[in-house]
Coordinates of C-alpha atoms in Angstrom, one line a residue:
X706 CA 72.2 134.4 89.5
X707 CA 73.3 136.8 92.2
X708 CA 71.1 138.7 94.6
X709 CA 71.6 141.7 96.8
X710 CA 70.7 142.0 100.5
X711 CA 67.9 144.3 99.4
X712 CA 66.5 141.5 97.3
X713 CA 66.6 139.1 100.3
X714 CA 64.9 141.7 102.5
X715 CA 62.1 142.2 99.9
X716 CA 61.5 138.5 99.7
X717 CA 61.3 138.1 103.5
X718 CA 58.9 141.1 103.7
X719 CA 56.6 139.5 101.1
X720 CA 56.3 136.1 102.7
X721 CA 53.6 135.3 105.3
X722 CA 55.7 132.5 106.9
X723 CA 56.7 133.6 110.4
X724 CA 59.3 130.9 111.0
X725 CA 62.0 129.6 108.6
X726 CA 64.1 126.6 109.3
X727 CA 67.2 127.5 107.1
X728 CA 68.0 130.8 105.5
X729 CA 70.9 130.2 103.1
X730 CA 72.2 133.5 101.7
X731 CA 74.3 132.3 98.8
X732 CA 75.5 134.2 95.7
X733 CA 75.1 137.5 97.5
X734 CA 76.4 140.5 95.6
X735 CA 77.4 143.9 96.8
X736 CA 75.0 146.8 96.5
X737 CA 77.2 148.4 93.8
X738 CA 79.8 147.2 91.4
X739 CA 82.4 149.5 92.9
X740 CA 82.0 148.0 96.4
X741 CA 83.7 144.9 97.9
X742 CA 81.5 144.8 101.0
X743 CA 78.4 142.8 101.8
X744 CA 76.5 144.7 104.4
X745 CA 73.8 143.0 106.4
X746 CA 71.5 145.8 107.7
X747 CA 69.4 146.0 110.9
X748 CA 66.2 143.9 111.0
X749 CA 67.0 142.0 107.9
X750 CA 64.5 139.3 108.9
X751 CA 61.6 141.7 109.3
X752 CA 60.2 140.0 112.4
X753 CA 60.8 136.5 111.1
X754 CA 62.5 133.8 113.1
X755 CA 65.1 131.4 111.7
X756 CA 66.8 128.3 113.1
X757 CA 69.8 128.2 110.8
X758 CA 71.5 131.1 109.0
X759 CA 74.3 130.7 106.4
X760 CA 76.0 133.6 104.5
X761 CA 78.3 133.0 101.5
X762 CA 80.5 135.9 100.3
X763 CA 82.4 134.2 97.6
X764 CA 83.1 136.0 94.4
X765 CA 85.2 135.6 91.3
X766 CA 87.6 138.2 92.7
X767 CA 87.9 136.5 96.0
X768 CA 86.2 136.8 99.5
X769 CA 84.1 139.9 99.9
X770 CA 84.2 141.7 103.2
X771 CA 81.2 140.9 105.4
X772 CA 79.7 143.5 107.8
X773 CA 76.7 142.7 109.9
X774 CA 74.7 145.2 111.9
X775 CA 74.4 144.3 115.6
X776 CA 70.6 144.1 115.2
X777 CA 70.5 142.3 111.9
X778 CA 68.9 139.2 113.3
X779 CA 67.2 140.7 116.3
X780 CA 63.9 139.0 115.8
X781 CA 65.5 135.6 115.8
X782 CA 68.0 135.8 118.6
X783 CA 65.9 133.3 120.7
X784 CA 65.7 130.8 117.8
X785 CA 69.1 130.7 115.9
X786 CA 70.8 127.4 116.6
X787 CA 73.4 127.4 113.9
X788 CA 75.3 130.2 112.2
X789 CA 77.9 129.9 109.4
X790 CA 79.9 132.0 107.0
X791 CA 81.7 130.9 103.9
X792 CA 84.1 132.6 101.6
X793 CA 84.1 135.9 103.5
X794 CA 86.6 138.5 104.5
X795 CA 86.0 138.7 108.3
X796 CA 88.3 141.6 109.1
X797 CA 85.3 143.7 110.2
X798 CA 83.3 141.0 111.9
X799 CA 83.2 140.9 115.7
X800 CA 80.1 138.7 116.2
X801 CA 78.3 141.3 118.3
X802 CA 75.1 140.5 116.3
X803 CA 75.1 137.1 118.1
X804 CA 75.8 138.5 121.5
X805 CA 72.3 138.2 122.8
X806 CA 71.5 134.8 121.2
X807 CA 70.3 132.2 123.6
X808 CA 70.0 129.0 121.6
X809 CA 73.1 129.1 119.4
X810 CA 74.9 125.7 119.6
X811 CA 76.8 125.5 116.4
X812 CA 79.2 127.8 114.5
X813 CA 80.9 127.2 111.2
X814 CA 83.6 129.3 109.4
X815 CA 84.5 128.1 105.9
X816 CA 87.2 129.2 103.4
X817 CA 87.2 132.7 105.0
X818 CA 90.1 135.1 105.6
X819 CA 91.1 137.6 108.3
X820 CA 89.2 135.9 111.1
X821 CA 89.8 138.1 114.2
X822 CA 89.4 135.5 116.9
X823 CA 86.7 134.4 119.3
X824 CA 85.3 137.4 121.3
X825 CA 84.8 137.0 125.1
X826 CA 81.0 136.7 124.7
X827 CA 78.6 134.5 126.7
X828 CA 77.1 132.8 123.7
X829 CA 80.4 131.1 122.8
X830 CA 80.5 129.4 126.2
X831 CA 77.3 127.6 125.2
X832 CA 78.5 126.3 121.8
X833 CA 78.7 122.5 121.5
X834 CA 80.0 122.5 117.9
X835 CA 82.7 124.5 116.1
X836 CA 83.8 123.9 112.5
X837 CA 86.7 125.9 110.9
X838 CA 87.3 124.6 107.3
X839 CA 90.1 125.7 105.0
X840 CA 90.8 129.0 106.7
X841 CA 94.5 129.0 106.1
X842 CA 95.3 132.1 108.2
X843 CA 93.4 130.7 111.2
X844 CA 95.6 131.4 114.3
X845 CA 93.2 131.5 117.2
X846 CA 93.2 127.8 118.2
X847 CA 94.7 128.9 121.6
X848 CA 91.3 130.6 122.5
X849 CA 89.2 127.5 122.0
X850 CA 89.6 125.8 125.3
X851 CA 88.9 128.9 127.4
X852 CA 86.1 130.5 125.4
X853 CA 84.3 127.4 124.1
X854 CA 84.5 125.1 127.2
X855 CA 81.5 122.9 126.3
X856 CA 82.5 121.7 122.8
X857 CA 81.3 118.2 121.9
X858 CA 82.4 118.5 118.2
X859 CA 85.5 120.3 117.1
X860 CA 86.4 120.2 113.3
X861 CA 89.5 122.2 112.4
X862 CA 89.9 120.8 108.8
X863 CA 92.4 122.1 106.2
X864 CA 93.8 124.7 108.6
X865 CA 97.4 123.5 108.2
X866 CA 98.2 124.1 111.8
X867 CA 101.0 121.6 112.2
X868 CA 102.1 119.3 115.0
X869 CA 103.1 121.9 117.5
X870 CA 100.0 124.0 117.4
X871 CA 97.7 120.9 117.3
X872 CA 99.4 119.4 120.3
X873 CA 99.0 122.5 122.3
X874 CA 95.4 122.8 121.3
X875 CA 94.5 119.2 122.2
X876 CA 96.3 119.3 125.5
X877 CA 94.7 122.6 126.4
X878 CA 91.2 121.2 125.9
X879 CA 92.1 117.9 127.6
X880 CA 93.4 119.8 130.7
X881 CA 90.5 122.3 130.9
X882 CA 87.9 121.9 133.6
X883 CA 85.3 120.5 131.2
X884 CA 87.0 119.6 127.9
X885 CA 88.0 116.0 128.6
X886 CA 84.5 115.3 129.8
X887 CA 82.6 116.8 126.8
X888 CA 84.5 116.4 123.6
X889 CA 83.0 113.6 121.5
X890 CA 84.2 114.4 117.9
X891 CA 87.6 115.6 116.8
X892 CA 88.5 116.2 113.2
X893 CA 91.9 117.5 112.2
X894 CA 92.3 116.5 108.5
X895 CA 94.9 118.1 106.3
X896 CA 96.8 119.8 109.2
X897 CA 100.3 118.8 108.3
X898 CA 100.4 116.3 111.2
X899 CA 103.3 113.9 111.3
X900 CA 102.2 112.1 114.4
X901 CA 99.1 111.4 116.4
X902 CA 98.6 114.4 118.7
X903 CA 99.4 114.0 122.4
X904 CA 96.4 113.8 124.7
X905 CA 93.9 112.2 122.3
X906 CA 93.5 109.3 124.6
X907 CA 92.6 111.5 127.6
X908 CA 89.1 112.4 126.4
X909 CA 86.5 110.3 128.2
X910 CA 83.7 110.6 125.6
X911 CA 85.6 110.8 122.4
X912 CA 84.2 108.4 119.8
X913 CA 84.9 110.1 116.4
X914 CA 88.5 110.9 115.2
X915 CA 89.4 112.1 111.7
X916 CA 93.1 112.5 110.8
X917 CA 92.5 112.2 107.0
X918 CA 95.2 113.6 104.7
X919 CA 98.0 114.2 107.1
X920 CA 101.6 112.8 107.0
X921 CA 101.4 110.5 110.1
X922 CA 104.0 107.7 109.7
X923 CA 103.5 105.6 112.8
X924 CA 100.9 105.0 115.5
X925 CA 102.6 104.2 118.8
X926 CA 101.1 101.9 121.4
X927 CA 98.2 103.5 123.3
X928 CA 98.1 106.7 121.2
X929 CA 94.6 105.9 120.1
X930 CA 93.2 104.4 123.3
X931 CA 89.5 105.2 123.7
X932 CA 87.5 105.1 126.9
X933 CA 85.9 101.7 127.4
X934 CA 82.7 103.5 128.4
X935 CA 82.1 104.7 124.8
X936 CA 81.7 102.9 121.5
X937 CA 84.0 104.2 118.8
X938 CA 82.0 105.2 115.7
X939 CA 84.7 106.5 113.3
X940 CA 88.5 106.4 113.2
X941 CA 89.8 107.9 109.9
X942 CA 93.5 107.7 109.1
X943 CA 93.1 107.6 105.3
X944 CA 95.8 109.2 103.0
X945 CA 98.5 109.5 105.6
X946 CA 102.0 108.0 105.2
X947 CA 101.5 105.1 107.7
X948 CA 104.2 102.4 107.5
X949 CA 104.0 101.1 111.1
X950 CA 101.3 100.5 113.7
X951 CA 102.5 99.3 117.0
X952 CA 100.7 96.5 118.9
X953 CA 98.1 98.0 121.3
X954 CA 97.9 101.2 119.3
X955 CA 94.1 100.8 119.0
X956 CA 92.4 100.3 122.3
X957 CA 88.7 100.6 123.3
X958 CA 85.3 99.3 122.1
X959 CA 85.4 99.0 118.3
X960 CA 82.4 96.7 118.0
X961 CA 80.4 99.3 115.9
X962 CA 83.3 101.3 114.5
X963 CA 84.2 102.1 110.9
X964 CA 88.0 102.3 110.8
X965 CA 89.8 103.7 107.7
X966 CA 93.4 102.9 107.0
X967 CA 93.2 103.1 103.2
X968 CA 95.7 104.8 101.0
X969 CA 98.7 104.3 103.2
X970 CA 102.0 102.4 103.0
X971 CA 101.3 99.5 105.4
X972 CA 103.0 96.2 104.5
X973 CA 102.1 94.1 107.5
X974 CA 98.8 92.9 109.0
X975 CA 99.8 91.7 112.5
X976 CA 97.4 90.0 114.9
X977 CA 98.7 92.1 117.8
X978 CA 97.4 95.2 116.0
X979 CA 94.1 94.1 114.4
X980 CA 92.8 90.9 116.0
X981 CA 91.1 92.4 119.0
X982 CA 89.5 95.1 117.0
X983 CA 88.2 92.6 114.4
X984 CA 87.0 90.2 117.0
X985 CA 84.9 92.9 118.6
X986 CA 83.4 93.8 115.2
X987 CA 82.5 90.1 114.6
X988 CA 80.3 89.9 117.7
X989 CA 77.7 92.3 116.5
X990 CA 75.5 92.4 113.4
X991 CA 76.4 95.9 112.3
X992 CA 78.3 97.7 109.5
X993 CA 81.5 97.8 111.5
X994 CA 84.6 97.2 109.5
X995 CA 88.2 97.9 108.7
X996 CA 89.0 99.5 105.4
X997 CA 92.5 99.0 104.1
X998 CA 92.4 99.6 100.4
X999 CA 95.5 100.7 98.5
X1000 CA 98.2 99.5 101.0
X1001 CA 101.1 97.4 99.7
X1002 CA 100.7 94.4 102.0
X1003 CA 103.3 91.7 101.7
X1004 CA 101.5 88.4 101.8
X1005 CA 104.2 85.8 101.4
X1006 CA 105.3 85.5 105.0
X1007 CA 103.6 84.5 108.3
X1008 CA 102.2 87.7 109.6
X1009 CA 98.9 87.0 107.8
X1010 CA 98.5 83.4 108.9
X1011 CA 96.3 84.2 111.9
X1012 CA 93.8 85.8 109.6
X1013 CA 94.0 83.7 106.4
X1014 CA 94.4 80.3 108.1
X1015 CA 93.3 80.5 111.7
X1016 CA 90.5 83.1 112.0
X1017 CA 89.3 83.3 108.4
X1018 CA 85.8 84.3 109.6
X1019 CA 87.2 87.7 110.5
X1020 CA 87.9 88.4 106.8
X1021 CA 84.3 89.7 106.3
X1022 CA 85.2 92.7 108.5
X1023 CA 88.3 93.5 106.5
X1024 CA 87.3 95.5 103.4
X1025 CA 89.5 95.7 100.2
X1026 CA 92.5 93.9 101.7
X1027 CA 94.9 93.3 98.8
X1028 CA 98.5 92.1 98.5
X1029 CA 101.2 94.1 96.8
X1030 CA 100.9 91.6 93.9
X1031 CA 97.2 92.3 93.5
X1032 CA 95.8 89.2 95.2
X1033 CA 92.8 89.9 97.4
X1034 CA 93.0 88.6 101.0
X1035 CA 89.9 86.5 100.3
X1036 CA 91.7 84.7 97.5
X1037 CA 94.8 83.7 99.5
X1038 CA 95.1 80.0 100.1
X1039 CA 95.1 79.0 103.8
X1040 CA 97.3 76.0 103.0
X1041 CA 100.0 78.4 101.9
X1042 CA 100.5 79.2 105.6
X1043 CA 100.7 75.7 107.0
X1044 CA 104.4 76.1 107.7
X1045 CA 103.7 79.1 110.0
X1046 CA 103.6 78.6 113.8
X1047 CA 100.2 79.2 115.5

């Protein structure tokens, strides 16, 4: 079932509710079959106020072009906290309809094309959350540090930026007057990364990092060193090409962290890499844990003796550890490591 903007307007006109929490405009169709434009007119809300607005322009033929009148959401400019678009052609969108918003904190752009960049508008400087998801022609990462200086959450997922662009982006935020003090969540999954971006360890409040689905092969010492003043919540390195993690690669407070290293190519489980992290996790009664499913760990030498023989109590924090021959870590015999040095 598809609806037109006129249908939405009629529905809003007929309701007596003055305030709406979430207005989700999905399955929108154009006003005529010959058009490829979704046009949001002035005063769409008819005096109503809305906290969150989402617009989806997806069609079988591809993204429809979205045009929004500067006064489309005039009655709600003091209420909108979140705005998102999905599946839209943004070649005619300049965000002037949000220019006078006073409470907007979150912006999301999903699977859209022809994004024209972040305009130099005051509302952007107040944003604390930006999500750009699977926008393959997204090229405006270099505007983020200057025009969105107060970001706490940055999700650039599936944008395929590559190492060079991501390094410049992360360093520009870290070196900005406010960036290294405010950023708490950083997600860069499926961005063709082959290494951990420079500058990640310089953020003072960063507690959530997601590098899922890249091609990172090694994690050097100190490249994922978190501030001791924050507790890491999530560290996601699933589905990379990890073969080596250097001692001291993970630094910080992992006592309540969920760490995902599953679906990689790791063969060793060395104490210099994991013991401190697991020890921290063992001190608290939480769901903290290390997930290592689907790695070809070699279990017939001494690199596992510290865990299987000496500190077996830490095994409860290691989830789905399995040797390349299929044996689970929990089923390994501690006596099999008696020949190993402490």
